[in-house]
Structure formats: structure tokens, C-alpha cells
PDB file of C-alpha atoms (C1' of nucleotides) and ligand atoms in Angstrom:
ATOM      1  CA  MET A   1       0.000   0.000   0.000  1.00 78.00           C
ATOM      2  CA  LYS A   2       1.784   3.051  -1.295  1.00 93.00           C
ATOM      3  CA  ARG A   3       1.345   6.266   0.610  1.00 97.00           C
ATOM      4  CA  ARG A   4      -0.394   9.245  -0.999  1.00 98.00           C
ATOM      5  CA  LYS A   5       0.175  12.930  -0.536  1.00 97.00           C
ATOM      6  CA  THR A   6      -2.831  14.523   1.111  1.00 98.00           C
ATOM      7  CA  PRO A   7      -3.640  17.905   2.679  1.00 97.00           C
ATOM      8  CA  THR A   8      -4.177  16.256   6.024  1.00 98.00           C
ATOM      9  CA  LYS A   9      -0.760  14.695   6.121  1.00 98.00           C
ATOM     10  CA  GLU A  10       0.890  17.926   5.099  1.00 98.00           C
ATOM     11  CA  ALA A  11      -1.005  19.929   7.688  1.00 98.00           C
ATOM     12  CA  VAL A  12      -0.195  17.528  10.503  1.00 98.00           C
ATOM     13  CA  LEU A  13       3.466  17.436   9.619  1.00 98.00           C
ATOM     14  CA  GLU A  14       3.632  21.204   9.331  1.00 98.00           C
ATOM     15  CA  VAL A  15       2.110  21.707  12.763  1.00 98.00           C
ATOM     16  CA  LEU A  16       4.501  19.261  14.372  1.00 98.00           C
ATOM     17  CA  THR A  17       7.490  20.748  12.618  1.00 97.00           C
ATOM     18  CA  LYS A  18       6.653  24.294  13.620  1.00 97.00           C
ATOM     19  CA  ALA A  19       5.918  23.276  17.198  1.00 96.00           C
ATOM     20  CA  GLY A  20       9.258  21.553  17.598  1.00 94.00           C
ATOM     21  CA  LYS A  21       7.879  19.414  20.365  1.00 95.00           C
ATOM     22  CA  ALA A  22       5.580  16.477  20.926  1.00 97.00           C
ATOM     23  CA  MET A  23       1.856  17.051  20.578  1.00 97.00           C
ATOM     24  CA  SER A  24      -1.352  15.177  21.278  1.00 97.00           C
ATOM     25  CA  GLN A  25      -4.083  14.624  18.726  1.00 98.00           C
ATOM     26  CA  ASP A  26      -6.349  17.299  20.114  1.00 97.00           C
ATOM     27  CA  ALA A  27      -3.536  19.840  20.319  1.00 97.00           C
ATOM     28  CA  ILE A  28      -2.683  19.164  16.704  1.00 98.00           C
ATOM     29  CA  GLU A  29      -6.299  19.455  15.641  1.00 98.00           C
ATOM     30  CA  GLN A  30      -6.560  22.839  17.297  1.00 97.00           C
ATOM     31  CA  GLN A  31      -3.581  24.119  15.367  1.00 97.00           C
ATOM     32  CA  ILE A  32      -4.925  23.090  11.976  1.00 97.00           C
ATOM     33  CA  SER A  33      -7.109  25.663  10.272  1.00 94.00           C
ATOM     34  CA  ILE A  34      -9.103  23.259   8.121  1.00 94.00           C
ATOM     35  CA  ASP A  35     -11.467  20.818   9.768  1.00 95.00           C
ATOM     36  CA  ILE A  36     -10.105  17.310   9.892  1.00 97.00           C
ATOM     37  CA  ASN A  37     -11.804  14.401  11.550  1.00 98.00           C
ATOM     38  CA  ARG A  38     -10.345  13.094  14.773  1.00 98.00           C
ATOM     39  CA  ALA A  39     -10.122   9.521  13.518  1.00 98.00           C
ATOM     40  CA  THR A  40      -8.343  10.675  10.403  1.00 98.00           C
ATOM     41  CA  ILE A  41      -5.732  12.531  12.403  1.00 98.00           C
ATOM     42  CA  TYR A  42      -5.110   9.456  14.531  1.00 98.00           C
ATOM     43  CA  ARG A  43      -4.759   7.333  11.422  1.00 98.00           C
ATOM     44  CA  VAL A  44      -2.347   9.780   9.858  1.00 98.00           C
ATOM     45  CA  LEU A  45      -0.301   9.934  13.045  1.00 98.00           C
ATOM     46  CA  ASN A  46      -0.146   6.181  13.410  1.00 98.00           C
ATOM     47  CA  ARG A  47       0.812   5.759   9.783  1.00 98.00           C
ATOM     48  CA  PHE A  48       3.630   8.245  10.258  1.00 97.00           C
ATOM     49  CA  CYS A  49       4.795   6.185  13.205  1.00 96.00           C
ATOM     50  CA  ASP A  50       4.756   3.055  11.088  1.00 95.00           C
ATOM     51  CA  ASP A  51       6.824   4.830   8.474  1.00 94.00           C
ATOM     52  CA  GLY A  52       9.426   6.106  10.911  1.00 93.00           C
ATOM     53  CA  VAL A  53       8.446   9.755  10.499  1.00 95.00           C
ATOM     54  CA  LEU A  54       7.002  10.210  13.958  1.00 96.00           C
ATOM     55  CA  HIS A  55       7.344   8.464  17.257  1.00 96.00           C
ATOM     56  CA  LYS A  56       4.746   8.030  19.942  1.00 97.00           C
ATOM     57  CA  ILE A  57       5.185   8.849  23.606  1.00 97.00           C
ATOM     58  CA  VAL A  58       2.717   7.820  26.276  1.00 98.00           C
ATOM     59  CA  ALA A  59       2.809  10.098  29.284  1.00 98.00           C
ATOM     60  CA  GLU A  60       1.828   9.280  32.857  1.00 96.00           C
ATOM     61  CA  ASN A  61      -1.562  10.814  32.130  1.00 95.00           C
ATOM     62  CA  GLY A  62      -2.132   7.938  29.708  1.00 97.00           C
ATOM     63  CA  LYS A  63      -2.274  10.258  26.731  1.00 97.00           C
ATOM     64  CA  GLN A  64      -0.408   9.759  23.496  1.00 98.00           C
ATOM     65  CA  TYR A  65       1.948  12.398  22.179  1.00 98.00           C
ATOM     66  CA  PHE A  66       3.647  12.443  18.793  1.00 97.00           C
ATOM     67  CA  ALA A  67       6.976  13.924  17.862  1.00 96.00           C
ATOM     68  CA  LEU A  68       9.189  14.047  14.816  1.00 95.00           C
ATOM     69  CA  CYS A  69      11.858  11.403  14.511  1.00 88.00           C
ATOM     70  CA  ASN A  70      15.425  12.327  13.921  1.00 79.00           C
ATOM     71  CA  ASP A  71      17.109   9.276  12.503  1.00 68.00           C
ATOM     72  CA  CYS A  72      14.452   6.614  12.252  1.00 66.00           C
ATOM     73  CA  GLU A  73      14.231   5.463   8.691  1.00 62.00           C
ATOM     74  CA  GLU A  74      14.342   1.710   8.872  1.00 63.00           C
ATOM     75  CA  GLN A  75      13.930   1.177  12.569  1.00 67.00           C
ATOM     76  CA  HIS A  76      12.747   3.325  15.415  1.00 69.00           C
ATOM     77  CA  ASN A  77      15.465   4.375  17.755  1.00 73.00           C
ATOM     78  CA  HIS A  78      14.178   6.337  20.709  1.00 75.00           C
ATOM     79  CA  ASP A  79      16.513   5.858  23.549  1.00 87.00           C
ATOM     80  CA  HIS A  80      16.044   9.359  24.810  1.00 93.00           C
ATOM     81  CA  PHE A  81      14.125  10.822  27.714  1.00 96.00           C
ATOM     82  CA  HIS A  82      11.048  12.978  27.426  1.00 96.00           C
ATOM     83  CA  PHE A  83       9.785  15.710  29.680  1.00 97.00           C
ATOM     84  CA  ARG A  84       6.196  16.592  30.379  1.00 97.00           C
ATOM     85  CA  CYS A  85       5.420  19.873  32.058  1.00 95.00           C
ATOM     86  CA  THR A  86       2.438  19.623  34.366  1.00 91.00           C
ATOM     87  CA  GLN A  87       1.832  23.341  34.034  1.00 89.00           C
ATOM     88  CA  CYS A  88       1.871  24.022  30.306  1.00 88.00           C
ATOM     89  CA  GLU A  89       1.091  20.401  29.405  1.00 86.00           C
ATOM     90  CA  THR A  90       3.986  20.391  26.993  1.00 91.00           C
ATOM     91  CA  VAL A  91       5.876  17.231  26.105  1.00 96.00           C
ATOM     92  CA  GLU A  92       9.328  17.562  24.667  1.00 95.00           C
ATOM     93  CA  CYS A  93      12.142  15.262  23.657  1.00 94.00           C
ATOM     94  CA  LEU A  94      15.170  15.756  25.838  1.00 94.00           C
ATOM     95  CA  PRO A  95      18.611  15.475  24.267  1.00 91.00           C
ATOM     96  CA  VAL A  96      19.501  12.941  26.915  1.00 93.00           C
ATOM     97  CA  GLU A  97      20.022   9.312  26.059  1.00 92.00           C
ATOM     98  CA  VAL A  98      18.637   6.456  28.078  1.00 94.00           C
ATOM     99  CA  ASN A  99      21.308   3.960  28.880  1.00 91.00           C
ATOM    100  CA  LEU A 100      20.722   1.255  31.385  1.00 93.00           C
ATOM    101  CA  ALA A 101      22.139  -2.126  32.165  1.00 94.00           C
ATOM    102  CA  ILE A 102      19.294  -4.420  31.286  1.00 94.00           C
ATOM    103  CA  PRO A 103      19.273  -7.642  33.295  1.00 94.00           C
ATOM    104  CA  LYS A 104      20.340 -10.757  31.442  1.00 95.00           C
ATOM    105  CA  GLY A 105      17.765 -12.573  29.405  1.00 94.00           C
ATOM    106  CA  TYR A 106      15.556  -9.630  28.650  1.00 96.00           C
ATOM    107  CA  LEU A 107      14.824  -8.601  25.068  1.00 95.00           C
ATOM    108  CA  VAL A 108      14.229  -4.875  24.611  1.00 95.00           C
ATOM    109  CA  GLU A 109      11.805  -3.740  21.959  1.00 93.00           C
ATOM    110  CA  ASN A 110      10.818  -0.265  22.995  1.00 94.00           C
ATOM    111  CA  MET A 111      11.457   2.477  25.515  1.00 96.00           C
ATOM    112  CA  ASN A 112       9.029   4.969  26.978  1.00 97.00           C
ATOM    113  CA  CYS A 113      10.720   7.218  29.489  1.00 97.00           C
ATOM    114  CA  VAL A 114       8.917  10.325  30.628  1.00 97.00           C
ATOM    115  CA  ILE A 115      10.048  12.674  33.331  1.00 96.00           C
ATOM    116  CA  SER A 116       7.391  15.045  34.579  1.00 95.00           C
ATOM    117  CA  GLY A 117       7.555  18.265  36.490  1.00 95.00           C
ATOM    118  CA  VAL A 118       7.905  21.925  35.628  1.00 94.00           C
ATOM    119  CA  CYS A 119       9.715  22.895  32.469  1.00 93.00           C
ATOM    120  CA  LYS A 120      12.355  25.517  31.950  1.00 92.00           C
ATOM    121  CA  THR A 121       9.818  28.045  30.705  1.00 92.00           C
ATOM    122  CA  CYS A 122       7.305  27.617  33.493  1.00 91.00           C
ATOM    123  CA  VAL A 123       9.743  27.504  36.381  1.00 86.00           C
TER     124      VAL A 123
ATOM    125  CA  MET B   1      -9.390  11.354  57.420  1.00 77.00           C
ATOM    126  CA  LYS B   2      -7.932   8.383  59.210  1.00 93.00           C
ATOM    127  CA  ARG B   3      -7.588   5.178  57.265  1.00 97.00           C
ATOM    128  CA  ARG B   4      -9.617   2.134  58.265  1.00 98.00           C
ATOM    129  CA  LYS B   5      -8.782  -1.527  58.029  1.00 97.00           C
ATOM    130  CA  THR B   6     -11.047  -3.233  55.520  1.00 98.00           C
ATOM    131  CA  PRO B   7     -11.177  -6.613  53.800  1.00 97.00           C
ATOM    132  CA  THR B   8     -10.720  -4.962  50.443  1.00 98.00           C
ATOM    133  CA  LYS B   9      -7.504  -3.250  51.404  1.00 98.00           C
ATOM    134  CA  GLU B  10      -6.127  -6.418  52.929  1.00 98.00           C
ATOM    135  CA  ALA B  11      -7.031  -8.494  49.887  1.00 98.00           C
ATOM    136  CA  VAL B  12      -5.487  -6.038  47.458  1.00 98.00           C
ATOM    137  CA  LEU B  13      -2.295  -5.785  49.430  1.00 98.00           C
ATOM    138  CA  GLU B  14      -2.063  -9.543  49.781  1.00 98.00           C
ATOM    139  CA  VAL B  15      -2.415 -10.095  46.060  1.00 98.00           C
ATOM    140  CA  LEU B  16       0.246  -7.532  45.247  1.00 97.00           C
ATOM    141  CA  THR B  17       2.594  -8.913  47.867  1.00 97.00           C
ATOM    142  CA  LYS B  18       2.267 -12.477  46.671  1.00 97.00           C
ATOM    143  CA  ALA B  19       2.648 -11.471  43.047  1.00 96.00           C
ATOM    144  CA  GLY B  20       5.862  -9.595  43.693  1.00 94.00           C
ATOM    145  CA  LYS B  21       5.311  -7.482  40.620  1.00 95.00           C
ATOM    146  CA  ALA B  22       3.162  -4.657  39.342  1.00 97.00           C
ATOM    147  CA  MET B  23      -0.452  -5.400  38.520  1.00 97.00           C
ATOM    148  CA  SER B  24      -3.354  -3.671  36.846  1.00 97.00           C
ATOM    149  CA  GLN B  25      -6.775  -3.230  38.412  1.00 98.00           C
ATOM    150  CA  ASP B  26      -8.385  -5.993  36.398  1.00 97.00           C
ATOM    151  CA  ALA B  27      -5.545  -8.406  37.097  1.00 97.00           C
ATOM    152  CA  ILE B  28      -5.880  -7.715  40.798  1.00 98.00           C
ATOM    153  CA  GLU B  29      -9.628  -8.153  40.686  1.00 97.00           C
ATOM    154  CA  GLN B  30      -9.211 -11.553  39.059  1.00 97.00           C
ATOM    155  CA  GLN B  31      -6.922 -12.715  41.833  1.00 97.00           C
ATOM    156  CA  ILE B  32      -9.294 -11.777  44.627  1.00 97.00           C
ATOM    157  CA  SER B  33     -11.785 -14.448  45.576  1.00 94.00           C
ATOM    158  CA  ILE B  34     -14.439 -12.149  46.973  1.00 94.00           C
ATOM    159  CA  ASP B  35     -16.291  -9.810  44.668  1.00 95.00           C
ATOM    160  CA  ILE B  36     -15.103  -6.248  44.943  1.00 97.00           C
ATOM    161  CA  ASN B  37     -16.315  -3.415  42.805  1.00 98.00           C
ATOM    162  CA  ARG B  38     -14.006  -1.994  40.192  1.00 98.00           C
ATOM    163  CA  ALA B  39     -14.326   1.584  41.431  1.00 98.00           C
ATOM    164  CA  THR B  40     -13.554   0.477  44.944  1.00 98.00           C
ATOM    165  CA  ILE B  41     -10.376  -1.254  43.870  1.00 98.00           C
ATOM    166  CA  TYR B  42      -9.261   1.840  42.039  1.00 98.00           C
ATOM    167  CA  ARG B  43      -9.980   3.966  45.089  1.00 98.00           C
ATOM    168  CA  VAL B  44      -8.058   1.616  47.339  1.00 98.00           C
ATOM    169  CA  LEU B  45      -5.127   1.575  44.953  1.00 98.00           C
ATOM    170  CA  ASN B  46      -5.021   5.336  44.630  1.00 98.00           C
ATOM    171  CA  ARG B  47      -5.260   5.758  48.385  1.00 98.00           C
ATOM    172  CA  PHE B  48      -2.319   3.394  48.801  1.00 97.00           C
ATOM    173  CA  CYS B  49      -0.411   5.525  46.356  1.00 96.00           C
ATOM    174  CA  ASP B  50      -1.229   8.641  48.354  1.00 95.00           C
ATOM    175  CA  ASP B  51       0.008   6.932  51.481  1.00 94.00           C
ATOM    176  CA  GLY B  52       3.275   5.775  49.977  1.00 93.00           C
ATOM    177  CA  VAL B  53       2.377   2.101  50.091  1.00 95.00           C
ATOM    178  CA  LEU B  54       2.104   1.612  46.335  1.00 96.00           C
ATOM    179  CA  HIS B  55       3.380   3.400  43.296  1.00 96.00           C
ATOM    180  CA  LYS B  56       1.715   3.741  39.937  1.00 97.00           C
ATOM    181  CA  ILE B  57       3.281   2.970  36.604  1.00 97.00           C
ATOM    182  CA  VAL B  58       1.715   3.889  33.279  1.00 98.00           C
ATOM    183  CA  ALA B  59       2.818   1.641  30.466  1.00 97.00           C
ATOM    184  CA  GLU B  60       2.916   2.416  26.747  1.00 96.00           C
ATOM    185  CA  ASN B  61      -0.453   0.734  26.425  1.00 95.00           C
ATOM    186  CA  GLY B  62      -1.861   3.560  28.529  1.00 96.00           C
ATOM    187  CA  LYS B  63      -2.794   1.232  31.346  1.00 97.00           C
ATOM    188  CA  GLN B  64      -2.022   1.806  34.996  1.00 98.00           C
ATOM    189  CA  TYR B  65      -0.066  -0.728  36.999  1.00 98.00           C
ATOM    190  CA  PHE B  66       0.503  -0.725  40.734  1.00 97.00           C
ATOM    191  CA  ALA B  67       3.455  -2.072  42.666  1.00 96.00           C
ATOM    192  CA  LEU B  68       4.612  -2.123  46.260  1.00 95.00           C
ATOM    193  CA  CYS B  69       6.929   0.638  47.351  1.00 89.00           C
ATOM    194  CA  ASN B  70      10.179  -0.133  49.021  1.00 80.00           C
ATOM    195  CA  ASP B  71      11.221   2.981  50.869  1.00 68.00           C
ATOM    196  CA  CYS B  72       8.515   5.524  50.247  1.00 67.00           C
ATOM    197  CA  GLU B  73       7.188   6.627  53.578  1.00 62.00           C
ATOM    198  CA  GLU B  74       7.181  10.387  53.425  1.00 64.00           C
ATOM    199  CA  GLN B  75       7.877  10.909  49.771  1.00 68.00           C
ATOM    200  CA  HIS B  76       7.708   8.725  46.702  1.00 70.00           C
ATOM    201  CA  ASN B  77      11.060   7.833  45.290  1.00 73.00           C
ATOM    202  CA  HIS B  78      10.837   5.840  42.122  1.00 75.00           C
ATOM    203  CA  ASP B  79      13.908   6.469  40.149  1.00 88.00           C
ATOM    204  CA  HIS B  80      14.012   2.954  38.800  1.00 93.00           C
ATOM    205  CA  PHE B  81      13.133   1.426  35.462  1.00 96.00           C
ATOM    206  CA  HIS B  82      10.220  -0.885  34.808  1.00 96.00           C
ATOM    207  CA  PHE B  83       9.842  -3.660  32.302  1.00 97.00           C
ATOM    208  CA  ARG B  84       6.680  -4.676  30.541  1.00 97.00           C
ATOM    209  CA  CYS B  85       6.609  -8.000  28.730  1.00 95.00           C
ATOM    210  CA  THR B  86       4.468  -7.876  25.623  1.00 91.00           C
ATOM    211  CA  GLN B  87       3.972 -11.620  25.783  1.00 89.00           C
ATOM    212  CA  CYS B  88       2.888 -12.320  29.341  1.00 88.00           C
ATOM    213  CA  GLU B  89       1.703  -8.735  29.945  1.00 86.00           C
ATOM    214  CA  THR B  90       3.729  -8.619  33.125  1.00 91.00           C
ATOM    215  CA  VAL B  91       5.108  -5.388  34.517  1.00 96.00           C
ATOM    216  CA  GLU B  92       7.953  -5.551  36.956  1.00 95.00           C
ATOM    217  CA  CYS B  93      10.223  -3.149  38.763  1.00 94.00           C
ATOM    218  CA  LEU B  94      13.799  -3.487  37.607  1.00 94.00           C
ATOM    219  CA  PRO B  95      16.564  -3.040  40.167  1.00 91.00           C
ATOM    220  CA  VAL B  96      18.118  -0.453  37.899  1.00 93.00           C
ATOM    221  CA  GLU B  97      18.173   3.179  38.850  1.00 92.00           C
ATOM    222  CA  VAL B  98      17.334   5.986  36.478  1.00 94.00           C
ATOM    223  CA  ASN B  99      19.996   8.601  36.505  1.00 91.00           C
ATOM    224  CA  LEU B 100      20.102  11.310  33.947  1.00 93.00           C
ATOM    225  CA  ALA B 101      21.530  14.764  33.614  1.00 93.00           C
ATOM    226  CA  ILE B 102      18.432  16.911  33.563  1.00 93.00           C
ATOM    227  CA  PRO B 103      18.863  20.141  31.625  1.00 93.00           C
ATOM    228  CA  LYS B 104      19.178  23.280  33.701  1.00 95.00           C
ATOM    229  CA  GLY B 105      16.009  24.971  34.849  1.00 94.00           C
ATOM    230  CA  TYR B 106      13.810  21.906  34.881  1.00 96.00           C
ATOM    231  CA  LEU B 107      12.080  20.818  38.073  1.00 95.00           C
ATOM    232  CA  VAL B 108      11.553  17.071  38.337  1.00 95.00           C
ATOM    233  CA  GLU B 109       8.478  15.808  40.131  1.00 93.00           C
ATOM    234  CA  ASN B 110       8.027  12.287  38.867  1.00 94.00           C
ATOM    235  CA  MET B 111       9.549   9.607  36.685  1.00 96.00           C
ATOM    236  CA  ASN B 112       7.806   7.020  34.575  1.00 97.00           C
ATOM    237  CA  CYS B 113      10.277   4.869  32.721  1.00 97.00           C
ATOM    238  CA  VAL B 114       9.056   1.688  31.098  1.00 97.00           C
ATOM    239  CA  ILE B 115      11.064  -0.588  28.887  1.00 97.00           C
ATOM    240  CA  SER B 116       9.029  -3.073  26.902  1.00 95.00           C
ATOM    241  CA  GLY B 117       9.924  -6.280  25.172  1.00 95.00           C
ATOM    242  CA  VAL B 118      10.160  -9.917  26.126  1.00 94.00           C
ATOM    243  CA  CYS B 119      10.951 -10.810  29.695  1.00 94.00           C
ATOM    244  CA  LYS B 120      13.433 -13.312  31.028  1.00 93.00           C
ATOM    245  CA  THR B 121      10.760 -15.971  31.459  1.00 92.00           C
ATOM    246  CA  CYS B 122       9.210 -15.634  28.028  1.00 91.00           C
ATOM    247  CA  VAL B 123      12.399 -15.369  26.028  1.00 86.00           C
TER     248      VAL B 123
ATOM    249  C1'  DA C   1     -24.914   0.896  72.625  1.00 96.52           C
ATOM    250  C1'  DT C   2     -24.619   5.010  69.896  1.00 96.52           C
ATOM    251  C1'  DA C   3     -22.507   8.430  66.990  1.00 96.52           C
ATOM    252  C1'  DT C   4     -19.265   9.670  63.504  1.00 96.52           C
ATOM    253  C1'  DT C   5     -17.528   9.308  59.058  1.00 96.52           C
ATOM    254  C1'  DA C   6     -14.368   6.504  56.110  1.00 96.52           C
ATOM    255  C1'  DT C   7     -15.408   3.158  52.842  1.00 96.52           C
ATOM    256  C1'  DT C   8     -18.142   0.713  49.552  1.00 96.52           C
ATOM    257  C1'  DG C   9     -21.481  -0.552  45.592  1.00 96.52           C
ATOM    258  C1'  DC C  10     -23.733   0.833  41.727  1.00 96.52           C
ATOM    259  C1'  DG C  11     -24.604   3.208  37.720  1.00 96.52           C
ATOM    260  C1'  DA C  12     -23.559   6.968  35.095  1.00 96.52           C
ATOM    261  C1'  DT C  13     -20.035   9.615  33.052  1.00 96.52           C
ATOM    262  C1'  DT C  14     -15.714  11.227  31.157  1.00 96.52           C
ATOM    263  C1'  DC C  15     -11.978  10.768  28.207  1.00 96.52           C
ATOM    264  C1'  DT C  16      -8.923   8.753  24.832  1.00 96.52           C
ATOM    265  C1'  DA C  17      -8.452   5.999  21.000  1.00 96.52           C
ATOM    266  C1'  DT C  18      -9.971   2.663  17.525  1.00 96.52           C
ATOM    267  C1'  DT C  19     -13.008   0.441  13.958  1.00 96.52           C
ATOM    268  C1'  DG C  20     -16.522  -0.635  10.173  1.00 96.52           C
ATOM    269  C1'  DC C  21     -18.243   1.020   6.174  1.00 96.52           C
ATOM    270  C1'  DA C  22     -19.531   3.879   2.472  1.00 96.52           C
ATOM    271  C1'  DA C  23     -17.934   8.036   0.077  1.00 96.52           C
ATOM    272  C1'  DT C  24     -14.053  10.609  -1.686  1.00 96.52           C
ATOM    273  C1'  DA C  25      -9.938  11.672  -4.004  1.00 96.52           C
ATOM    274  C1'  DA C  26      -4.901  10.727  -5.186  1.00 96.52           C
ATOM    275  C1'  DT C  27      -2.346   8.165  -8.389  1.00 96.52           C
ATOM    276  C1'  DA C  28      -1.623   4.821 -12.076  1.00 96.52           C
ATOM    277  C1'  DA C  29      -3.039   2.957 -16.432  1.00 96.52           C
ATOM    278  C1'  DA C  30      -5.159   3.286 -20.866  1.00 96.52           C
TER     279       DA C  30
ATOM    280  C1'  DT D   1      -7.593  13.396 -21.108  1.00 96.52           C
ATOM    281  C1'  DT D   2     -10.350   9.710 -19.514  1.00 96.52           C
ATOM    282  C1'  DT D   3     -10.867   5.648 -16.814  1.00 96.52           C
ATOM    283  C1'  DA D   4      -9.603   2.384 -13.312  1.00 96.52           C
ATOM    284  C1'  DT D   5      -7.570   1.269  -8.931  1.00 96.52           C
ATOM    285  C1'  DT D   6      -7.332   1.742  -4.156  1.00 96.52           C
ATOM    286  C1'  DA D   7      -5.375   4.681  -0.410  1.00 96.52           C
ATOM    287  C1'  DT D   8      -7.548   7.975   2.338  1.00 96.52           C
ATOM    288  C1'  DT D   9     -11.276  10.252   4.638  1.00 96.52           C
ATOM    289  C1'  DG D  10     -15.740  11.331   7.309  1.00 96.52           C
ATOM    290  C1'  DC D  11     -19.050   9.785  10.233  1.00 96.52           C
ATOM    291  C1'  DA D  12     -21.027   7.305  13.726  1.00 96.52           C
ATOM    292  C1'  DA D  13     -20.519   3.557  16.580  1.00 96.52           C
ATOM    293  C1'  DT D  14     -17.612   1.088  19.666  1.00 96.52           C
ATOM    294  C1'  DA D  15     -14.088  -0.174  22.893  1.00 96.52           C
ATOM    295  C1'  DG D  16     -11.512   0.479  26.969  1.00 96.52           C
ATOM    296  C1'  DA D  17      -9.709   2.505  31.103  1.00 96.52           C
ATOM    297  C1'  DA D  18     -10.568   5.256  34.891  1.00 96.52           C
ATOM    298  C1'  DT D  19     -13.289   8.475  37.645  1.00 96.52           C
ATOM    299  C1'  DC D  20     -17.403  10.497  40.033  1.00 96.52           C
ATOM    300  C1'  DG D  21     -21.938  11.369  42.558  1.00 96.52           C
ATOM    301  C1'  DC D  22     -24.726   9.605  45.847  1.00 96.52           C
ATOM    302  C1'  DA D  23     -26.964   6.638  48.976  1.00 96.52           C
ATOM    303  C1'  DA D  24     -25.973   2.549  51.774  1.00 96.52           C
ATOM    304  C1'  DT D  25     -22.700   0.155  54.667  1.00 96.52           C
ATOM    305  C1'  DA D  26     -19.481  -0.735  58.188  1.00 96.52           C
ATOM    306  C1'  DA D  27     -15.086   0.425  60.856  1.00 96.52           C
ATOM    307  C1'  DT D  28     -13.774   3.049  64.696  1.00 96.52           C
ATOM    308  C1'  DA D  29     -14.338   6.290  68.466  1.00 96.52           C
ATOM    309  C1'  DT D  30     -17.195   7.897  72.237  1.00 96.52           C
TER     310       DT D  30
HETATM  311 MN1  LIG E 201      11.325  11.639  21.481  1.00 96.52          MN
HETATM  312 MN1  LIG E 202       8.601   0.427  40.565  1.00 96.52          MN
HETATM  313 ZN1  LIG E 203       5.943  24.163  31.077  1.00 96.52          ZN
HETATM  314 ZN1  LIG E 204       6.990 -12.267  29.909  1.00 96.52          ZN
END
DNA sequence: ATATTATTGCGATTCTATTGCAATAATAAA
DNA sequence: TTTATTATTGCAATAGAATCGCAATAATAT
């Protein structure tokens, strides 16, 4: 199934690029001028994740946030921490790698590390 | 509001102690012989979290898991990683501390670090 | 034994995210 | 350009997790 170029995809990507941080579906929808269905946005976001364009972060509030990938063409590689500000509700990718000594016998597939608190701006 | 000793609280704590790992509400409910309402279990779990008896982990599936605290009497202190097995759906506390260099100006309140993959048993 | 109020059960509700299906539109083929 | 193919979308329904309001219950103090 080849991907097609659509206004929705362009709009979503533009919003995320300009924001420079991770965003939730509803935050993205608010930033798009044209009306796009919620389900469509979710589908676009999930497709981007499948294609290595975006990556998904699940915060402690159980919500999903989406952010641009840096070097994830073939395989996702997100061994970095994220920060969620409880004041401005912002989620950002921190330039800090996650490196831990995983106990023997465990097979790692994914990482979801979110630190929460008050961000630099809100402090 | 002083806490009272109830069968529900005892049952929940017993299940979590015997399991020796983190559990979700529905998993806990299944392990309790007597019938306890879902909302009640959630309230008991959240109260335990408030009291520093349990701590809550939110996995990438958006679900909440609860595990016994080790040394969290006055203040929660959960700077350790967790592992969620995608095969047996188990969530466990890893004896591996999270230590990262947080960028200047950020105020850390909580950590939620979950590694997912296949656990030692399922590999 | 009685009073106080923390705890519980139940149903309703909130919130996030996904899914089925028909309609639409992007792209390829003629 | 016209036609065919099928990825994408809109809409409403659905799923799933967790919380909330309120009356009833029961643990603890008096
Ligand atoms: Mn990231
Ligand atoms: Mn833990
Ligand atoms: Zn902030
Ligand atoms: Zn396992």
C-alpha cells in the first residue's frame, strides 16, 4: 500500500514541525485551520509512526503524544528521555540518552521514558 | 481522614505482595476471591499511592499498573526502570536506577520509565 | 450501645483511541 | 484526457480505562 500525498498529512506534519515538540491529537487538531476528523488525524499519526516519520510517547496521564523522529528510517530508535510539564502540558524530547544495564535474558523492543515536572519556561 | 482496616484493602495488598510485581486493576480483581467493585479497587489503589504504600506505573499501552513501594514513607522515590513483557503482559520493577543529567532549569516531580519487550521468562 | 464518618457498591459519566463502512480523491493505467 | 484502482477520509458507533456522585454500609471512636 503506497502512501499518498494529502492535505491532512501535510497539515499535521507542518504543525509538528513548527511546534518543535511532541503534541497530542487534540492539540494538533486545534492548530490546523481546516477541519479534519479526529479519527483521520489518529490514522495519519499512526501511519507516520509506522513509516518512521514520527514516534509516539505515552505520558503518565495515559495520553499519546507524537513527535518528529530524527534518525528513524528503517527502525525506530528512541533511547532518549522525554519531559512533560504539568503546568503548560507540553511534552518535549530531551537530548539525553537512556542507557541502562538491562538484566540478562531480557529482550528490549521499545522504551518509553517520561520525566514530569515543571519545564524551563514555566519555572 | 484516618484510614480504616477493611477486607478490600487487605485483599489487594495480599495479592500484590504475593505477586511480587506490578499489577493492573483488572488483574488484581481476578486474583481476589471475593467480589469487589471496580471503582472500589481503584480507590483503594489510589489511596495506597497517596500513602506511599504503592506506586503507579503507566505503560505504553496507557494502562495503569501498581506495585509495592520499598522505601517511600514520606515521599515517593521511584527512580528505577520498569519492564513490561508484551507476551505475558507482566510489569515488573527493575533493580536499575534511572539517573540522567536533567537540563538546567527543569524541576523534576516524577519519573515514569518503562522498557518493553520480552521478559526473562518468556524469552 | 450510639454516633461519627471513612469506605463501599452501583450506575452513570468522562476521556482517549480505535473500527466498520460507504464516500471521496490521489495516483496509475489506458 | 479519460478511466480504473485503491489509499484515504468522514461519520457514527464502539471499545476500553478510569473516575465520580450519591446513597448505603461498616469500621472506629465515644
Ligand atoms: Mn522523542
Ligand atoms: Mn517500581
Ligand atoms: Zn511548562
Ligand atoms: Zn513475559
